[in-house]
């Protein structure tokens, strides 16, 4: 017997989610609350397959892939979501179907003891549209405004133009002074080097006149510079050693003569003199 649904009944939503190649996952969180039974949708990411399929934060999941999960725990529900959807004889792991109710609709059906199923006639169906990576990139470029270069002020353009013309056509006074200071010989050498270079041709049919010949000015060799010869070093004559220092050093005596002098000045030992009167001893004592 079919369940009669009043016309003012809230509309359940059957959301068919499909993953996108440029998006990681379905784009929603699944969580359970302690004081409430069932599994609920947490945060729904912006511009995600879940948001495109009509899912909202706070929705309660009634069915997963056509199976009621009222008596299943969180782990079992996660396993059903990852198991994929079977259609056309194949299992598509990148798809899932979720029958959900918002908080107000869930309370309305619980108060009337009505079990919500995905085969009810008033169920509204939502499906994530297909999107490729190329289409996603083109959408991003379309949404972003084109970048336009910043306009250059008219005064800045005028200054840049005058500066470029001055560098290309005008001769500054500094350049003229540098040209006047350049020696004529240097200019001639540069001109001769340019004449020796072969002419460049771009059109073989054109007639070319022979390049003008320039006769360089005679270059006079510099006069030889005479450098004075260095004065000869004074010769040093050495005399054979005679045991004495040379007279040029003006030393008083040699070592041998100095030893002899010390020996001659040696004072007599008083102890060797046996007979000596008191006056003689007094004289010797005074001389010391």
Tab-separated table of C-alpha atoms in Angstrom:
chain	number	residue	atom	x	y	z
A	1	UNK	CA	0.000	0.000	0.000
A	2	UNK	CA	1.473	3.354	-1.084
A	3	UNK	CA	2.073	5.983	1.545
A	4	UNK	CA	-0.160	9.015	1.120
A	5	UNK	CA	1.799	12.232	1.350
A	6	UNK	CA	-0.096	15.459	1.959
A	7	UNK	CA	0.492	18.213	-0.557
A	8	UNK	CA	2.090	20.509	2.027
A	9	UNK	CA	4.771	17.922	2.950
A	10	UNK	CA	8.393	19.052	2.762
A	11	UNK	CA	10.270	17.875	-0.326
A	12	UNK	CA	13.084	15.360	0.188
A	13	UNK	CA	16.162	15.713	-2.025
A	14	UNK	CA	17.900	12.866	-3.818
A	15	UNK	CA	21.402	14.137	-4.601
A	16	UNK	CA	23.434	12.267	-7.226
A	17	UNK	CA	27.065	13.324	-6.714
A	18	UNK	CA	29.805	12.915	-9.342
A	19	UNK	CA	33.451	13.684	-8.786
A	20	UNK	CA	35.231	16.214	-10.987
A	21	UNK	CA	38.743	15.625	-12.379
A	22	UNK	CA	39.954	18.978	-11.050
A	23	UNK	CA	38.422	18.566	-7.559
A	24	UNK	CA	39.511	16.311	-4.678
A	25	UNK	CA	36.575	14.233	-3.367
A	26	UNK	CA	32.893	15.142	-3.261
A	27	UNK	CA	33.316	18.310	-1.195
A	28	UNK	CA	31.419	17.581	2.054
A	29	UNK	CA	32.061	16.250	5.572
A	30	UNK	CA	30.096	13.480	7.270
A	31	UNK	CA	29.673	13.590	11.052
A	32	UNK	CA	27.502	12.178	13.826
A	33	UNK	CA	26.212	13.952	16.949
A	34	UNK	CA	26.005	12.473	20.457
A	35	UNK	CA	22.520	13.678	21.344
A	36	UNK	CA	20.985	12.916	17.925
A	37	UNK	CA	20.660	9.679	16.027
A	38	UNK	CA	21.677	9.407	12.404
A	39	UNK	CA	24.405	10.765	10.131
A	40	UNK	CA	24.521	14.423	9.123
A	41	UNK	CA	26.245	16.549	6.502
A	42	UNK	CA	28.918	18.867	7.888
A	43	UNK	CA	30.600	21.620	5.936
A	44	UNK	CA	29.924	21.751	2.186
A	45	UNK	CA	32.787	23.203	0.151
A	46	UNK	CA	32.132	26.064	-2.234
A	47	UNK	CA	32.109	25.205	-5.946
A	48	UNK	CA	32.175	21.465	-5.173
A	49	UNK	CA	30.252	18.481	-6.618
A	50	UNK	CA	28.214	18.293	-3.390
A	51	UNK	CA	27.146	21.927	-3.622
A	52	UNK	CA	26.299	21.532	-7.317
A	53	UNK	CA	24.098	18.510	-6.465
A	54	UNK	CA	21.962	20.505	-3.959
A	55	UNK	CA	23.458	19.337	-0.644
A	56	UNK	CA	23.368	21.711	2.329
A	57	UNK	CA	25.105	21.839	5.676
A	58	UNK	CA	23.033	20.193	8.443
A	59	UNK	CA	21.124	17.788	6.149
A	60	UNK	CA	20.336	14.349	7.582
A	61	UNK	CA	21.153	11.360	5.366
A	62	UNK	CA	18.183	8.979	4.973
A	63	UNK	CA	19.511	6.634	2.263
A	64	UNK	CA	22.865	5.893	0.626
A	65	UNK	CA	22.636	4.383	-2.874
A	66	UNK	CA	18.988	3.361	-2.227
A	67	UNK	CA	19.636	1.724	1.182
A	68	UNK	CA	18.173	3.130	4.408
A	69	UNK	CA	20.935	3.750	6.991
A	70	UNK	CA	18.814	4.470	10.081
A	71	UNK	CA	20.327	1.502	11.951
A	72	UNK	CA	23.928	1.821	10.669
A	73	UNK	CA	26.887	3.459	12.377
A	74	UNK	CA	29.298	6.039	11.024
A	75	UNK	CA	31.820	3.512	9.692
A	76	UNK	CA	29.190	1.562	7.786
A	77	UNK	CA	27.817	4.707	6.178
A	78	UNK	CA	31.302	5.762	5.060
A	79	UNK	CA	31.816	2.326	3.502
A	80	UNK	CA	28.571	2.601	1.543
A	81	UNK	CA	29.549	6.061	0.227
A	82	UNK	CA	32.900	4.700	-0.981
A	83	UNK	CA	31.342	1.596	-2.567
A	84	UNK	CA	30.043	3.648	-5.495
A	85	UNK	CA	26.870	3.549	-7.594
A	86	UNK	CA	25.955	0.651	-9.859
A	87	UNK	CA	24.267	1.505	-13.142
A	88	UNK	CA	24.614	0.417	-16.772
A	89	UNK	CA	26.062	-2.865	-15.532
A	90	UNK	CA	29.097	-1.155	-13.956
A	91	UNK	CA	30.065	0.154	-10.537
A	92	UNK	CA	31.112	3.817	-10.574
A	93	UNK	CA	33.268	4.544	-7.536
A	94	UNK	CA	33.350	8.255	-8.311
A	95	UNK	CA	29.573	8.593	-7.813
A	96	UNK	CA	27.136	8.333	-4.870
A	97	UNK	CA	23.392	8.885	-4.335
A	98	UNK	CA	22.262	10.451	-1.032
A	99	UNK	CA	18.642	10.966	0.040
A	100	UNK	CA	18.677	13.888	2.507
A	101	UNK	CA	16.293	16.044	4.545
A	102	UNK	CA	16.924	19.387	6.166
A	103	UNK	CA	16.272	19.835	9.907
A	104	UNK	CA	12.698	21.134	9.485
A	105	UNK	CA	11.681	18.403	7.039
A	106	UNK	CA	13.225	15.685	9.192
A	107	UNK	CA	11.179	16.842	12.190
A	108	UNK	CA	7.970	17.009	10.096
A	109	UNK	CA	8.240	13.387	8.923
A	110	UNK	CA	9.231	12.098	12.393
A	111	UNK	CA	6.181	13.699	13.996
A	112	UNK	CA	3.894	11.861	11.522
A	113	UNK	CA	5.827	8.557	11.585
A	114	UNK	CA	6.380	8.684	7.838
A	115	UNK	CA	9.359	6.792	6.457
A	116	UNK	CA	10.948	8.741	3.632
A	117	UNK	CA	12.093	6.722	0.593
A	118	UNK	CA	13.777	7.682	-2.644
A	119	UNK	CA	10.905	6.152	-4.703
A	120	UNK	CA	8.281	8.585	-3.353
A	121	UNK	CA	6.684	10.683	-6.109
A	122	UNK	CA	7.377	14.065	-4.533
A	123	UNK	CA	11.151	13.488	-4.150
A	124	UNK	CA	13.164	16.119	-6.006
A	125	UNK	CA	16.279	14.881	-7.811
A	126	UNK	CA	19.560	16.778	-8.217
A	127	UNK	CA	22.651	15.695	-10.176
A	128	UNK	CA	26.157	17.112	-10.298
A	129	UNK	CA	26.819	18.379	-13.820
A	130	UNK	CA	29.757	16.862	-15.644
A	131	UNK	CA	32.846	19.042	-15.887
A	132	UNK	CA	36.245	18.422	-17.439
A	133	UNK	CA	39.557	19.987	-16.410
A	134	UNK	CA	39.668	22.063	-19.622
A	135	UNK	CA	36.182	23.450	-18.984
A	136	UNK	CA	37.107	24.343	-15.405
A	137	UNK	CA	40.181	26.244	-16.550
A	138	UNK	CA	38.234	28.129	-19.211
A	139	UNK	CA	35.602	29.065	-16.600
A	140	UNK	CA	38.272	30.459	-14.290
A	141	UNK	CA	39.784	32.531	-17.093
A	142	UNK	CA	36.345	33.758	-18.113
A	143	UNK	CA	35.432	34.874	-14.605
A	144	UNK	CA	38.693	36.712	-14.005
A	145	UNK	CA	38.784	40.162	-15.638
A	146	UNK	CA	41.444	40.682	-18.311
A	147	UNK	CA	44.538	42.469	-17.132
A	148	UNK	CA	45.094	45.806	-18.826
A	149	UNK	CA	48.402	47.631	-18.714
A	150	UNK	CA	48.477	50.793	-16.686
A	151	UNK	CA	48.362	53.936	-18.858
A	152	UNK	CA	51.531	55.989	-19.025
A	153	UNK	CA	50.999	59.688	-18.187
A	154	UNK	CA	51.343	62.128	-21.071
A	155	UNK	CA	54.120	64.070	-19.311
A	156	UNK	CA	56.134	60.860	-18.804
A	157	UNK	CA	55.746	59.977	-22.499
A	158	UNK	CA	57.011	63.431	-23.517
A	159	UNK	CA	60.062	63.170	-21.244
A	160	UNK	CA	60.916	59.695	-22.540
A	161	UNK	CA	60.562	60.819	-26.169
A	162	UNK	CA	62.784	63.877	-25.691
A	163	UNK	CA	65.413	61.833	-23.865
A	164	UNK	CA	65.517	59.248	-26.658
A	165	UNK	CA	65.825	61.967	-29.339
A	166	UNK	CA	68.648	63.674	-27.458
A	167	UNK	CA	70.623	60.430	-27.297
A	168	UNK	CA	70.034	59.586	-30.966
A	169	UNK	CA	70.310	62.932	-32.858
A	170	UNK	CA	71.719	65.676	-30.653
A	171	UNK	CA	75.371	66.184	-29.736
A	172	UNK	CA	75.940	67.253	-26.208
A	173	UNK	CA	78.656	69.823	-25.354
A	174	UNK	CA	80.544	67.112	-23.488
A	175	UNK	CA	80.748	65.003	-26.664
A	176	UNK	CA	81.966	68.003	-28.709
A	177	UNK	CA	84.718	68.756	-26.168
A	178	UNK	CA	85.782	65.117	-26.178
A	179	UNK	CA	85.946	65.149	-29.973
A	180	UNK	CA	88.090	68.299	-29.982
A	181	UNK	CA	90.495	66.773	-27.461
A	182	UNK	CA	90.927	63.591	-29.510
A	183	UNK	CA	94.369	63.652	-31.275
A	184	UNK	CA	94.466	63.665	-35.059
A	185	UNK	CA	96.669	60.576	-35.098
A	186	UNK	CA	94.050	58.595	-33.238
A	187	UNK	CA	91.358	59.639	-35.705
A	188	UNK	CA	93.608	58.639	-38.615
A	189	UNK	CA	94.275	55.229	-37.105
A	190	UNK	CA	90.558	54.643	-36.620
A	191	UNK	CA	89.874	55.749	-40.187
A	192	UNK	CA	92.583	53.447	-41.580
A	193	UNK	CA	91.155	50.498	-39.657
A	194	UNK	CA	87.712	51.210	-41.056
A	195	UNK	CA	89.131	51.360	-44.605
A	196	UNK	CA	90.749	47.957	-44.194
A	197	UNK	CA	87.420	46.327	-43.274
A	198	UNK	CA	85.564	44.797	-46.285
A	199	UNK	CA	82.348	46.621	-47.295
A	200	UNK	CA	79.029	44.907	-46.373
A	201	UNK	CA	76.677	44.184	-49.268
A	202	UNK	CA	72.965	43.357	-49.073
A	203	UNK	CA	71.954	43.648	-52.743
A	204	UNK	CA	74.153	41.965	-55.384
A	205	UNK	CA	72.653	43.964	-58.296
A	206	UNK	CA	73.559	47.391	-56.873
A	207	UNK	CA	76.652	49.239	-58.164
A	208	UNK	CA	79.270	50.103	-55.589
A	209	UNK	CA	81.945	52.738	-56.038
A	210	UNK	CA	85.454	51.852	-54.818
A	211	UNK	CA	86.109	52.979	-51.280
A	212	UNK	CA	88.163	56.176	-50.991
A	213	UNK	CA	91.790	55.720	-50.043
A	214	UNK	CA	93.234	57.711	-47.209
A	215	UNK	CA	96.942	58.390	-46.898
A	216	UNK	CA	98.007	58.408	-43.317
A	217	UNK	CA	100.222	61.212	-42.140
A	218	UNK	CA	103.876	60.254	-41.692
A	219	UNK	CA	104.726	59.243	-38.193
A	220	UNK	CA	108.144	60.428	-37.029
A	221	UNK	CA	110.175	58.134	-34.882
A	222	UNK	CA	110.927	59.567	-31.450
A	223	UNK	CA	114.447	60.844	-30.767
A	224	UNK	CA	116.621	58.434	-28.825
A	225	UNK	CA	116.913	59.173	-25.160
A	226	UNK	CA	120.455	59.138	-23.716
A	227	UNK	CA	120.731	57.767	-20.269
A	228	UNK	CA	123.892	58.590	-18.216
A	229	UNK	CA	126.179	55.686	-17.484
A	230	UNK	CA	126.365	54.729	-13.820
A	231	UNK	CA	129.552	55.799	-11.970
A	232	UNK	CA	131.955	52.947	-11.177
A	233	UNK	CA	131.896	51.715	-7.612
A	234	UNK	CA	135.002	52.674	-5.525
A	235	UNK	CA	137.531	49.894	-5.280
A	236	UNK	CA	138.424	48.573	-1.850
A	237	UNK	CA	141.965	47.364	-1.249
A	238	UNK	CA	142.605	44.825	1.467
A	239	UNK	CA	145.972	44.497	3.260
A	240	UNK	CA	147.273	41.265	4.757
A	241	UNK	CA	146.659	40.764	8.442
A	242	UNK	CA	149.623	41.628	10.674
A	243	UNK	CA	148.038	40.994	14.019
A	244	UNK	CA	147.383	44.711	14.482
A	245	UNK	CA	144.436	46.772	13.496
A	246	UNK	CA	144.939	49.104	10.528
A	247	UNK	CA	145.759	52.724	11.238
A	248	UNK	CA	142.516	53.856	9.569
A	249	UNK	CA	140.571	52.387	12.500
A	250	UNK	CA	142.774	54.311	14.983
A	251	UNK	CA	142.789	51.594	17.662
A	252	UNK	CA	145.358	52.170	20.499
A	253	UNK	CA	146.860	48.669	20.589
A	254	UNK	CA	146.323	45.055	19.761
A	255	UNK	CA	145.039	42.404	22.106
A	256	UNK	CA	148.508	41.007	22.803
A	257	UNK	CA	149.875	44.478	23.612
A	258	UNK	CA	146.911	45.133	25.903
A	259	UNK	CA	147.590	41.917	27.831
A	260	UNK	CA	151.265	42.870	28.229
A	261	UNK	CA	150.340	46.270	29.541
A	262	UNK	CA	148.005	44.748	32.132
A	263	UNK	CA	150.748	42.385	33.231
A	264	UNK	CA	153.204	45.266	33.669
A	265	UNK	CA	150.743	47.206	35.802
A	266	UNK	CA	150.155	44.281	38.149
A	267	UNK	CA	150.510	45.369	41.752
A	268	UNK	CA	152.944	43.490	43.900
A	269	UNK	CA	151.601	41.154	46.533
A	270	UNK	CA	152.348	42.520	49.984
A	271	UNK	CA	152.289	39.072	51.492
A	272	UNK	CA	155.403	38.097	49.489
A	273	UNK	CA	157.472	40.877	51.112
A	274	UNK	CA	158.777	39.489	54.395
A	275	UNK	CA	160.677	42.520	55.731
A	276	UNK	CA	158.809	45.801	55.509
A	277	UNK	CA	158.710	48.631	57.964
A	278	UNK	CA	155.579	50.415	59.056
A	279	UNK	CA	156.152	53.488	56.911
A	280	UNK	CA	156.475	51.368	53.760
A	281	UNK	CA	153.249	49.586	54.587
A	282	UNK	CA	151.561	52.931	55.164
A	283	UNK	CA	152.675	54.175	51.727
A	284	UNK	CA	151.394	51.038	50.039
A	285	UNK	CA	148.120	51.309	51.887
A	286	UNK	CA	147.721	54.960	50.812
A	287	UNK	CA	148.514	54.073	47.196
A	288	UNK	CA	145.640	51.614	47.239
